[in-house]
Short mmCIF file of C-alpha atoms and ligand atoms in Angstrom, two decimals:
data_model
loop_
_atom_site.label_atom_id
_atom_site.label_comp_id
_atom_site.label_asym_id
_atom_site.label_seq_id
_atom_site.Cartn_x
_atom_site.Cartn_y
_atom_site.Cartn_z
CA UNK A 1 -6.75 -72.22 -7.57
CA UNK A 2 -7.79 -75.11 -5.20
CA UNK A 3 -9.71 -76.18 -8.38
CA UNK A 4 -6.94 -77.07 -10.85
CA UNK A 5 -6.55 -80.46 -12.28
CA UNK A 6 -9.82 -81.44 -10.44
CA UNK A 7 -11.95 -83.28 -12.96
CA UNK A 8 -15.62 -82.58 -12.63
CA UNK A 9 -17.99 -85.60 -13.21
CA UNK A 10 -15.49 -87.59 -15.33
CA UNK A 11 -15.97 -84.82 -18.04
CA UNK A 12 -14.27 -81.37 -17.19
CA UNK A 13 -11.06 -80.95 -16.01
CA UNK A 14 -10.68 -77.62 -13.97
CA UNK A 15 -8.35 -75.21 -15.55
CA UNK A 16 -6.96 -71.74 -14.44
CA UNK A 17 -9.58 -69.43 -12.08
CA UNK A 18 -11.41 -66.80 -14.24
CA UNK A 19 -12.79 -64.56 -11.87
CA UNK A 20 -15.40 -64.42 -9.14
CA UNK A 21 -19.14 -63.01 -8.56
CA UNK A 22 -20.83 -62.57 -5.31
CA UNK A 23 -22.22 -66.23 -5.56
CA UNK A 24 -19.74 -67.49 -7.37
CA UNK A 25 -16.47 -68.46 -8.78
CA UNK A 26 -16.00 -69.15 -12.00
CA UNK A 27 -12.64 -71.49 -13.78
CA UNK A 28 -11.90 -71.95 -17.31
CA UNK A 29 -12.27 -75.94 -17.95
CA UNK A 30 -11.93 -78.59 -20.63
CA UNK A 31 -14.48 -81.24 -21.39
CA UNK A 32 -12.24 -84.54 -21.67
CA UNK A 33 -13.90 -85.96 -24.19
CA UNK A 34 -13.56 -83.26 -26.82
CA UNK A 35 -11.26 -81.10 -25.82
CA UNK A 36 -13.88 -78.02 -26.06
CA UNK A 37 -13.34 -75.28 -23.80
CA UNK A 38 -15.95 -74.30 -21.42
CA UNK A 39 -16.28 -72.09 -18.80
CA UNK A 40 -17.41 -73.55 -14.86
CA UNK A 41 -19.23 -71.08 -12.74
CA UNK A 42 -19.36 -72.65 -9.15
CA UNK A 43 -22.02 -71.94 -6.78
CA UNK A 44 -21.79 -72.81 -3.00
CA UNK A 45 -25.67 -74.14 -2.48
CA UNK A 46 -25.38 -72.95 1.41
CA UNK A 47 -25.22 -69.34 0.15
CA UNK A 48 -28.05 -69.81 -2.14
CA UNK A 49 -30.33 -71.39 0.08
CA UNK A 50 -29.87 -69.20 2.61
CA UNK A 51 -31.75 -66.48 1.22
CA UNK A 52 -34.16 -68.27 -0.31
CA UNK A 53 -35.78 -69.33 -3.66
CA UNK A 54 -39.03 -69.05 -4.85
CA UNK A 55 -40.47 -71.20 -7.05
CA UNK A 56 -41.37 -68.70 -9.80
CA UNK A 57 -37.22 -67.93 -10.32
CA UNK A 58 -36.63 -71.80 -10.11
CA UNK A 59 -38.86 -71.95 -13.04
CA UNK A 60 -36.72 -69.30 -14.78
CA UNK A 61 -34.11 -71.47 -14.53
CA UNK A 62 -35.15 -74.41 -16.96
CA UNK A 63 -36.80 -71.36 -19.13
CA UNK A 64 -32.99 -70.97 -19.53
CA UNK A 65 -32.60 -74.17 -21.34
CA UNK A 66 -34.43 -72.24 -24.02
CA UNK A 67 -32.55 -69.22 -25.08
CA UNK A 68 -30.22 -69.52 -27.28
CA UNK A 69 -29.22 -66.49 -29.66
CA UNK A 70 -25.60 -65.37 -31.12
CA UNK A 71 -25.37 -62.87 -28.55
CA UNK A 72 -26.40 -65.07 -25.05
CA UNK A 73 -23.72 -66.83 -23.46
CA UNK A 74 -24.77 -70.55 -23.88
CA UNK A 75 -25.10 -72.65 -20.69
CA UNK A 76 -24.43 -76.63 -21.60
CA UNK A 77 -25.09 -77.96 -18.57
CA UNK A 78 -26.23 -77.96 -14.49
CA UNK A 79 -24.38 -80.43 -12.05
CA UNK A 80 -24.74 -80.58 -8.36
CA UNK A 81 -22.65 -82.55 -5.68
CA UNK A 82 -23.88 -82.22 -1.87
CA UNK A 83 -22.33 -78.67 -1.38
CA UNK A 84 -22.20 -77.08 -4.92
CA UNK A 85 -24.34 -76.29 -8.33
CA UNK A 86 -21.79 -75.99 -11.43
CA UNK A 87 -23.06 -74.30 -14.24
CA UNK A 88 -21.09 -75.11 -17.15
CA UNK A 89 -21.30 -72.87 -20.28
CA UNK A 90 -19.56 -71.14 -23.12
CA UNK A 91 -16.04 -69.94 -22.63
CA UNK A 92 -15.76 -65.96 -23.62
CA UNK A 93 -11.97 -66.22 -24.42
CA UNK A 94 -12.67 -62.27 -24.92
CA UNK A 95 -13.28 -61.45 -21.69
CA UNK A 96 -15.33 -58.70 -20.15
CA UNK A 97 -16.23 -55.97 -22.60
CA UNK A 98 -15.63 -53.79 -19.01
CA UNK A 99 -11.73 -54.03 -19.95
CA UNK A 100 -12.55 -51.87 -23.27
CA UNK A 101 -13.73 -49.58 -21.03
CA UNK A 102 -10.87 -49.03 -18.45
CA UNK A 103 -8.98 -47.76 -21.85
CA UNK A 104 -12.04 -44.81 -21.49
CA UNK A 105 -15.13 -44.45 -23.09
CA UNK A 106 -15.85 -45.91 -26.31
CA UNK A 107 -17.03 -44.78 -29.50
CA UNK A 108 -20.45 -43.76 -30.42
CA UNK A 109 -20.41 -46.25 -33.20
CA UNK A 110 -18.45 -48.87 -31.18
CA UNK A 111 -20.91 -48.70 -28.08
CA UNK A 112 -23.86 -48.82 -30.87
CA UNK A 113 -22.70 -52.06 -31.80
CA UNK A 114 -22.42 -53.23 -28.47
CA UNK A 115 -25.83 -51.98 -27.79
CA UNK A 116 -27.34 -53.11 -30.75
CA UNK A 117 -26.30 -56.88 -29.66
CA UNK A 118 -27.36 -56.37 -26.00
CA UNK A 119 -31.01 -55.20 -26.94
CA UNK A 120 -30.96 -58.28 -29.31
CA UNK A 121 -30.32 -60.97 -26.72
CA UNK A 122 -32.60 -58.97 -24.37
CA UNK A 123 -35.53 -59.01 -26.75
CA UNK A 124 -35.16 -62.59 -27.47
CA UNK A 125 -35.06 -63.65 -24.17
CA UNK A 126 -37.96 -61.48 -23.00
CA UNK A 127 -39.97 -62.79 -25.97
CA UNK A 128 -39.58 -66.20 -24.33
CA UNK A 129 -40.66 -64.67 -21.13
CA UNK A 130 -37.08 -64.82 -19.64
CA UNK A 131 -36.02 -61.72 -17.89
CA UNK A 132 -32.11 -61.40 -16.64
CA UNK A 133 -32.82 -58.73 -13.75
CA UNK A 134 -29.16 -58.49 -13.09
CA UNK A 135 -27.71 -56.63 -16.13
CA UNK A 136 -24.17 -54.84 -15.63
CA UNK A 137 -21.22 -54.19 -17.69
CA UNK A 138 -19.82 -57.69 -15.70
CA UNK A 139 -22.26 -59.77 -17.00
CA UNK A 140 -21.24 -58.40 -21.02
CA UNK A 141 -18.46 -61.14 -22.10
CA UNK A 142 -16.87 -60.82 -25.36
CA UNK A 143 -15.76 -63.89 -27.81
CA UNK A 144 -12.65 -64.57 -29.38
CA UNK A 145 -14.69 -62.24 -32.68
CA UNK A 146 -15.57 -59.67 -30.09
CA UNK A 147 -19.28 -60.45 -30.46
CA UNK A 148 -21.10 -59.83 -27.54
CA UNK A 149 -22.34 -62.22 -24.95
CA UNK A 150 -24.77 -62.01 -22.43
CA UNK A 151 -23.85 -63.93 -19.33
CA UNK A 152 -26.48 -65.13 -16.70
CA UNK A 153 -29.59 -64.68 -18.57
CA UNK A 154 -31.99 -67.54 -16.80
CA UNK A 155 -29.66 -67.38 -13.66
CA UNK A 156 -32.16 -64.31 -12.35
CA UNK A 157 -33.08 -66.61 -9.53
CA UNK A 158 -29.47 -65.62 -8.03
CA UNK A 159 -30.58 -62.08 -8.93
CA UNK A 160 -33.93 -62.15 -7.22
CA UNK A 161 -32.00 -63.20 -3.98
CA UNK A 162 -29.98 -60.17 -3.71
CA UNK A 163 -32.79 -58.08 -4.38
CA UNK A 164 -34.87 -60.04 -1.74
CA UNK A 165 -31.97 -59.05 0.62
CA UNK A 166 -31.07 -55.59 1.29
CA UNK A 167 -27.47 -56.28 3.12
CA UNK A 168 -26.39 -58.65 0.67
CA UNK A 169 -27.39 -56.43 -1.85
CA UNK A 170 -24.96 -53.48 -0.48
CA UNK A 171 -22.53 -56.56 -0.69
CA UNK A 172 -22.55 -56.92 -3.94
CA UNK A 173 -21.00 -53.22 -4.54
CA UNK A 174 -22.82 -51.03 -6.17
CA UNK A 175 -27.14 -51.05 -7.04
CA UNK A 176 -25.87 -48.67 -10.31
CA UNK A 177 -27.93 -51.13 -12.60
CA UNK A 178 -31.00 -50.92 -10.83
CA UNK A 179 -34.44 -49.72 -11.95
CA UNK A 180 -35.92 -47.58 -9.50
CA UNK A 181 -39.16 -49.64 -8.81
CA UNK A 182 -36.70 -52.81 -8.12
CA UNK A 183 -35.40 -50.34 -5.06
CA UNK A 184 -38.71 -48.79 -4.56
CA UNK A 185 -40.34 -52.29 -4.41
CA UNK A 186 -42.97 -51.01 -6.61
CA UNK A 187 -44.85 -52.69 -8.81
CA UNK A 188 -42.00 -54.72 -10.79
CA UNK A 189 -41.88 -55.63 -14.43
CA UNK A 190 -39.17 -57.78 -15.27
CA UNK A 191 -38.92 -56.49 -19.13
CA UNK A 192 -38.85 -52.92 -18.11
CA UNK A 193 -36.00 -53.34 -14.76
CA UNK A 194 -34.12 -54.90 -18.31
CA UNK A 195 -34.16 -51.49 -20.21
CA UNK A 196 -33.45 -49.59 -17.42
CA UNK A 197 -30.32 -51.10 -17.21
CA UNK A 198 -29.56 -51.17 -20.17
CA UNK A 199 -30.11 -48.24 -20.81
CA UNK A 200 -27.04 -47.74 -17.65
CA UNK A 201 -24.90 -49.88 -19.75
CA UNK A 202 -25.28 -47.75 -22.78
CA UNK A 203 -24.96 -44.77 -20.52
CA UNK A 204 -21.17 -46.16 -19.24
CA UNK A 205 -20.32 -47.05 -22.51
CA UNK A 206 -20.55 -43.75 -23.91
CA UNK A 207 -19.41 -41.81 -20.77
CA UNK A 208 -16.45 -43.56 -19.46
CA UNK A 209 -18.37 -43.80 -16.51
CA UNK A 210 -21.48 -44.66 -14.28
CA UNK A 211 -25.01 -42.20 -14.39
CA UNK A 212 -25.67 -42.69 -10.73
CA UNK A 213 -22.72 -42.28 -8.35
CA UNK A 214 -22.60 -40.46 -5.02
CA UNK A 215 -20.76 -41.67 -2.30
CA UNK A 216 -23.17 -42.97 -0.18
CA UNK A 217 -25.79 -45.76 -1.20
CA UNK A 218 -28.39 -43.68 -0.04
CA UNK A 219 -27.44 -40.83 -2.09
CA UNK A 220 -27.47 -43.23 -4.95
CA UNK A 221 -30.77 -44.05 -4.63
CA UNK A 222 -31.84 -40.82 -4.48
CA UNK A 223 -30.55 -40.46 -7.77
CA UNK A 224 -31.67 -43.36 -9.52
CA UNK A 225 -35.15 -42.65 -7.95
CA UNK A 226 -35.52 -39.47 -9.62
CA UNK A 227 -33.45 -40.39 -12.61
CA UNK A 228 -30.91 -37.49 -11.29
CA UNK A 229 -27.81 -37.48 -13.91
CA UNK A 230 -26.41 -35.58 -16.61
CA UNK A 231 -26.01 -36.39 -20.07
CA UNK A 232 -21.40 -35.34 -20.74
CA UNK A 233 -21.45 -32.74 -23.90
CA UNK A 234 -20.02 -35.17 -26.13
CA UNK A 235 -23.39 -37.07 -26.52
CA UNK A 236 -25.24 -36.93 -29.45
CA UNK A 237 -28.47 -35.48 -29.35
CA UNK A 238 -29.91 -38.40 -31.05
CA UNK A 239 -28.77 -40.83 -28.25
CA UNK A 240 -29.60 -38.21 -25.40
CA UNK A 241 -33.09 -38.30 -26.55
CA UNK A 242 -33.28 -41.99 -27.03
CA UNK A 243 -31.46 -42.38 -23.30
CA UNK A 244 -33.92 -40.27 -22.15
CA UNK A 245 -36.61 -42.46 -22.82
CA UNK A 246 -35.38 -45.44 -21.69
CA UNK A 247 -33.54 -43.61 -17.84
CA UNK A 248 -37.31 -42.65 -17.22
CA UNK A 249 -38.02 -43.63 -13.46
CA UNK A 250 -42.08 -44.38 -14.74
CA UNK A 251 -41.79 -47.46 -15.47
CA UNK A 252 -45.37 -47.41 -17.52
CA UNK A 253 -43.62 -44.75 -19.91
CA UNK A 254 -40.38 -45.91 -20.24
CA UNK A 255 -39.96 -46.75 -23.69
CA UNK A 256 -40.44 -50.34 -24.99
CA UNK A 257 -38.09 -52.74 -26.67
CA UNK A 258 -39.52 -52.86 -29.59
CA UNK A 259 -39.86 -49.01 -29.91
CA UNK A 260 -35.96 -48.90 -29.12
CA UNK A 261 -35.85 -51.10 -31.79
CA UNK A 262 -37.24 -48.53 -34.27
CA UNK A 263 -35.37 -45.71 -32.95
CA UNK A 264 -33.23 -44.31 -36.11
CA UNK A 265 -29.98 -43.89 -33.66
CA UNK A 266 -30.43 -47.96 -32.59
CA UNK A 267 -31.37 -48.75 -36.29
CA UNK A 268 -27.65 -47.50 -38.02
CA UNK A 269 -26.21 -50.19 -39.41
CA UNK A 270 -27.76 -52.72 -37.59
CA UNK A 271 -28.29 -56.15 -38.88
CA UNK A 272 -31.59 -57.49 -37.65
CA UNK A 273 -31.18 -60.25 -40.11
CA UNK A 274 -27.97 -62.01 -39.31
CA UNK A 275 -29.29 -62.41 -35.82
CA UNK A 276 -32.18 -63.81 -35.89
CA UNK A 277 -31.22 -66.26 -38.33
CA UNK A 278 -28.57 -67.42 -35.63
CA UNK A 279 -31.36 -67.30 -33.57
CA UNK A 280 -33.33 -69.72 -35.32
CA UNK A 281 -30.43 -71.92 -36.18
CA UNK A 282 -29.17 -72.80 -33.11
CA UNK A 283 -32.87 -73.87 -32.23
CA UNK A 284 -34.86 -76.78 -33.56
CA UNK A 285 -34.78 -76.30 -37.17
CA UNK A 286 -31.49 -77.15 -38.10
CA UNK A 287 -32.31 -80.52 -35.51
CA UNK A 288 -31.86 -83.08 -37.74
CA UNK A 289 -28.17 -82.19 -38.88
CA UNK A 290 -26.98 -83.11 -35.30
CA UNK A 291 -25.70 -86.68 -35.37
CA UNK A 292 -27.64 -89.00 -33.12
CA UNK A 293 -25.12 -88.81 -30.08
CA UNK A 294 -25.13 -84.94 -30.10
CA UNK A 295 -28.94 -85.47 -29.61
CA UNK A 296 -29.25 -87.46 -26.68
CA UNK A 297 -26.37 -84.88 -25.08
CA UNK A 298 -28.81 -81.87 -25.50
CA UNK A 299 -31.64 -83.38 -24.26
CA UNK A 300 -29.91 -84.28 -21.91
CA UNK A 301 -28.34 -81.02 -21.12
CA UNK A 302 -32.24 -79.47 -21.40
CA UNK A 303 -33.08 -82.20 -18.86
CA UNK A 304 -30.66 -80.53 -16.48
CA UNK A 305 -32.33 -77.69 -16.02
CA UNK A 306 -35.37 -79.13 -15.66
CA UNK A 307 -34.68 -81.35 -13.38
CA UNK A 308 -33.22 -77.96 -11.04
CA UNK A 309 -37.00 -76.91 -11.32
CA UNK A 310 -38.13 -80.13 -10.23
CA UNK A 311 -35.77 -80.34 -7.40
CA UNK A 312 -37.82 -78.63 -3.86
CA UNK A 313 -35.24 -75.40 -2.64
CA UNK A 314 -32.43 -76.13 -5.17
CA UNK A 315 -31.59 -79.17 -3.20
CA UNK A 316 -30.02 -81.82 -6.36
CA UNK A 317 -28.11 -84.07 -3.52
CA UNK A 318 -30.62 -86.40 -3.61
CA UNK A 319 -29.14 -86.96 -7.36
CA UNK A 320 -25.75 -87.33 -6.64
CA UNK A 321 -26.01 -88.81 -3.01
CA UNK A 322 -27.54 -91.25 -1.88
CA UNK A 323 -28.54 -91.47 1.64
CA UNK A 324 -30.27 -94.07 3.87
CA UNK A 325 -32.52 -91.78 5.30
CA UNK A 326 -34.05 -90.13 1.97
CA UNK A 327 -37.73 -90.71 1.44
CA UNK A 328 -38.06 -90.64 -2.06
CA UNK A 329 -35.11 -90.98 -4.94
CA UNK A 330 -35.25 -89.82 -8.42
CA UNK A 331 -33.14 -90.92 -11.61
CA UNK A 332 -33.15 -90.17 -15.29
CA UNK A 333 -33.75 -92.43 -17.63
CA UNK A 334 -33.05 -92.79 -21.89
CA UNK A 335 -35.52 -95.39 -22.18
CA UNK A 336 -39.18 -95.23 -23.18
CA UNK A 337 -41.71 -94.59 -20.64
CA UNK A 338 -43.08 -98.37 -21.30
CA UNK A 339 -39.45 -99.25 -20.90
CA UNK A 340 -39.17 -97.97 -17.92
CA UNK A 341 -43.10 -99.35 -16.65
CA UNK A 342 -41.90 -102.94 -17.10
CA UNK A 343 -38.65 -102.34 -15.39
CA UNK A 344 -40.23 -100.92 -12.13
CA UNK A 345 -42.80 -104.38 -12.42
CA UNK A 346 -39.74 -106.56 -13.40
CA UNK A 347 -38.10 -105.55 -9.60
CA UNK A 348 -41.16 -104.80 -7.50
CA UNK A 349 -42.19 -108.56 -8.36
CA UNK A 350 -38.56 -109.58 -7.28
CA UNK A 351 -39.40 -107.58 -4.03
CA UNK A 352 -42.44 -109.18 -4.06
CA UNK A 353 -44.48 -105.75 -4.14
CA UNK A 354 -47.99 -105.81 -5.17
CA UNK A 355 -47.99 -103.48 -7.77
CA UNK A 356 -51.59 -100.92 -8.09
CA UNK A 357 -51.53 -98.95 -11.16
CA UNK A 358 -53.30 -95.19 -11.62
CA UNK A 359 -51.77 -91.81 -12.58
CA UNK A 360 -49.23 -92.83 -10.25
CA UNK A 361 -47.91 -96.74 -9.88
CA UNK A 362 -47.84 -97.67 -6.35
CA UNK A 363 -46.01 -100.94 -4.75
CA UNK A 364 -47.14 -102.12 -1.69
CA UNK A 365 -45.53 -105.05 0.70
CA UNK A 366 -47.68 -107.70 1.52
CA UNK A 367 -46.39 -108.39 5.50
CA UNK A 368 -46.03 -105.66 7.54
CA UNK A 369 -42.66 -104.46 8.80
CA UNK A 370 -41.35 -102.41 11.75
CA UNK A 371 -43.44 -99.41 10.55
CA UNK A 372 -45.77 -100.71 8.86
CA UNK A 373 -46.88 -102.08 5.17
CA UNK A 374 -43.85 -100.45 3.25
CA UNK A 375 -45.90 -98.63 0.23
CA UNK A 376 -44.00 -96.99 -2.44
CA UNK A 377 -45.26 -93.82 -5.11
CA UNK A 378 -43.59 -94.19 -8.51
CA UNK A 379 -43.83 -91.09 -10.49
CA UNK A 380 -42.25 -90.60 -14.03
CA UNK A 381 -42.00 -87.15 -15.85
CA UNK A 382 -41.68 -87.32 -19.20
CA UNK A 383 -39.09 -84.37 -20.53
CA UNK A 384 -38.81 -86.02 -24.01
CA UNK A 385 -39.85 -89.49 -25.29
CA UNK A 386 -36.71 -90.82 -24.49
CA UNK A 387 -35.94 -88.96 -21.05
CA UNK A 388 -37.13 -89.32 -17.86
CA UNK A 389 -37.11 -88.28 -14.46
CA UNK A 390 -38.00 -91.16 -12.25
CA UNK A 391 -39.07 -90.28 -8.52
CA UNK A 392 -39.77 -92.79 -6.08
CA UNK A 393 -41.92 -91.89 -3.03
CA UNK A 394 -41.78 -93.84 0.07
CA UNK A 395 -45.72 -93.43 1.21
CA UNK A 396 -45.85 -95.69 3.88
CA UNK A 397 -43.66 -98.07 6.18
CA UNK A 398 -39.59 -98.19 7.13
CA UNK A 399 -37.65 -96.05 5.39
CA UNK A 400 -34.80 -98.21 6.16
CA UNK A 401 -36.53 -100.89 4.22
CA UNK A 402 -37.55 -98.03 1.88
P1 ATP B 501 -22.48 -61.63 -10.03
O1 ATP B 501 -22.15 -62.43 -8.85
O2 ATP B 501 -23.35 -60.50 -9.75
O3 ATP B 501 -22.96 -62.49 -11.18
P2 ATP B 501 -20.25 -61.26 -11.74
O4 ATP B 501 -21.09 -61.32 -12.97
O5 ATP B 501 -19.13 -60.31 -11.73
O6 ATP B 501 -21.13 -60.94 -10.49
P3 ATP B 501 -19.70 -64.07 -12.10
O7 ATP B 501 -20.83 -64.17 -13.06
O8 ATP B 501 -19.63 -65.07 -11.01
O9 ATP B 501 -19.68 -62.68 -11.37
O10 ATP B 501 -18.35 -64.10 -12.93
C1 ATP B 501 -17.13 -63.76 -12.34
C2 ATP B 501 -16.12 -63.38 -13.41
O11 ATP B 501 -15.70 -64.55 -14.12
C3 ATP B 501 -16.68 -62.46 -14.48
O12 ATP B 501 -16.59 -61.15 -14.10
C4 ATP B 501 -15.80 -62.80 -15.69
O13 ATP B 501 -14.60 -62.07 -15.65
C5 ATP B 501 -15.49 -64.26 -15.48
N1 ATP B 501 -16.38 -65.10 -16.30
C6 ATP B 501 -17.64 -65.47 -15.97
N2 ATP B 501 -18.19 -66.24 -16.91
C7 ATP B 501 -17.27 -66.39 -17.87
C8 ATP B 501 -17.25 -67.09 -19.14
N3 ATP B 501 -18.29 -67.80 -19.56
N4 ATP B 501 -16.13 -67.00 -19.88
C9 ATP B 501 -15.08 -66.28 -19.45
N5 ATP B 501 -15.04 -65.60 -18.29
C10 ATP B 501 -16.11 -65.65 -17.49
MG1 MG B 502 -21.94 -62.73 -14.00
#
């Protein structure tokens, strides 16, 4: 609640508290400006950073800015202040599709549907080379249509650090999802630790309730290792068999996606069509239809994540904050790369830096000060012609003159 009527970056004011993760909390918010609702999933950076990134998951991260499909919950943007990382995305005014569930199981037809979405957004994302690694019934939202959503798919750098840390994974309640090589630590394979779990998810959808439970974590590892369950009567035999092959601890013969997706108990009814024309819509092709302004927001907004796998161990502060002590600083730019050339020369001459030019421009002071010649790196990364990440490198000399 301490969040309410905050207003985050001039552009979303906090709304009511919508629930809360093991990383995270998460408030319902409205962006000023168009009144959109959007949901803001807050991230304390201390807890993040203290078990560790690597740079592999960072990358995951801008793959994010990537997916987009009908059934993935969209993220719009990534802010940062000292202490936090907001990740602002859609707003599933349907909630978690776990709430069908405490009503009891679901249909076969219903959870087919559900299913049939799930495998949709999973095979998209892996085809971008995007895995989620933390799939759960939590992490299934539901629209205001009851279509599906997908939350945290590109956020698997959050995942990797609770599988990187035993305790905290015991913290986060129950490992029920979890392939067995993940808890082995055996050869890992992000697509297949995917079907596993969904496979779980298809599992609770049908049962009412979870394959693996025992009462101690132990015991449910033991389980999942061996792929100990039991399919309830009321399964069909054509989604036993098709469970079966995706519940197989052997990860090498654990069925594919695409063979799930040729399964005749996955194909009824499904629509293959109407998704991946959603899929292709909400990319590039239908580009030119956005008005100008809506462009430069979602390059923007793909900048964002970028910019997170730019930034060394998460750290965006030096964004946000400035700080006498920092050796370098980076900014993003709209303007052309030339644009931007020119600029730097325009001030270093007011500074009266000698300006070198290479790959990299470099400044250099002509007297020397209290630590020497101050020398300065300029570096700019070119996201799209008209965006920029500027970083400027303090080689040599003060940093207070820096
Ligand atoms: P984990 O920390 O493992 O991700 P989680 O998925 O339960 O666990 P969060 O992703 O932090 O935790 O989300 C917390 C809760 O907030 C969710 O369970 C859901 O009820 C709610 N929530 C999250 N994202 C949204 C959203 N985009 N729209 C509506 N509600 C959401
Ligand atoms: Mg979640």
């Amino acid at each position: 609640m301490e969040n309410k009527g905050k207003v985050l970056m001039h552009k979303y004011e906090f709304g009511r508290f919508l629930g809360q993760g093991n990383f995270a909390k998460v408030y319902h918010a409205r962006n000023i400006e168009t009144g959109q609702s959007v949901a803001v999933k807050v991230i304390d950076k201390e807890k993040v950073l203290k078990v560790g990134m690597i740079d592999q998951t960072k990358r995951e991260i801008s793959g994010m800015s990537l997916v987009k499909h009908a059934n993935i919950l969209e993220l719009y943007e990534v802010m940062a202040s000292k202490s936090k990382i907001y990740f602002v995305m859609e707003y599933a005014k349907g909630g978690e599709l776990f709430n069908k569930l405490s009503k009891g199981k679901l249909r076969e037809d219903v959870a087919r549907k559900y299913f049939q979405q799930l495998i949709s957004a999973v095979d998209f994302c892996h085809s971008r080379g995007v895995y989620h690694r933390d799939l759960k019934l939590e992490n299934l939202l539901l629209d205001e249509n009851g279509i599906l959503k997908v939350s945290d798919f590109g956020l698997s750098a959050l995942a990797e650090c609770k599988h990187q840390d035993g305790l905290l994974h015991t913290a986060c309640g129950t490992p029920a999802y979890v392939a067995p090589e993940v808890i082995n630590r055996k050869g890992y394979d992000g697509a297949k630790a995917d079907i596993w779990s969904c496979g779980v998810i298809l599992y609770v959808m049908l049962a009412g309730y979870l394959p693996f439970h025992d009462t101690s974590l132990i015991a449910i590892y033991r389980k999942i290792s061996k792929a100990d369950y039991k399919f309830p009567n009321w399964f069909s035999p054509e989604v036993t068999k098709l469970l079966s092959r995706i519940l197989t601890p052997n990860r090498k013969s654990r069925i594919s996606i695409t063979k799930i997706m040729t399964n005749p108990w996955f194909r009824k009814g499904f629509n293959s069509k109407a998704v991946d024309i959603d899929a292709v819509c909400s990319c590039e092709t239908n580009y030119n239809a956005f008005e100008a302004k809506k462009d430069t927001a979602k390059l923007t907004n793909l900048n964002a994540f970028d910019i997170i796998s730019l930034s060394s161990g998460f750290d965006l502060s030096g964004l946000f904050v400035e700080s006498e002590e920092k050796k370098e600083v980076q900014f993003t730019s709209l303007h052309t790369f030339s644009a931007i050339t020119s600029k730097l020369e325009v001030n270093a001459q007011n500074l009266k830096l000698k300006v070198k030019e290479g790959g990299v421009m470099k400044m250099e002071g002509s007297s020397r000060g209290g630590r020497g010649t101050l020398a300065i790196d300029a570096e700019i990364f070119e996201f799209t012609p008209s965006f920029h990440l500027v970083e400027l490198r303090k080689s040599s000399g003060d940093t207070l003159e820096f």
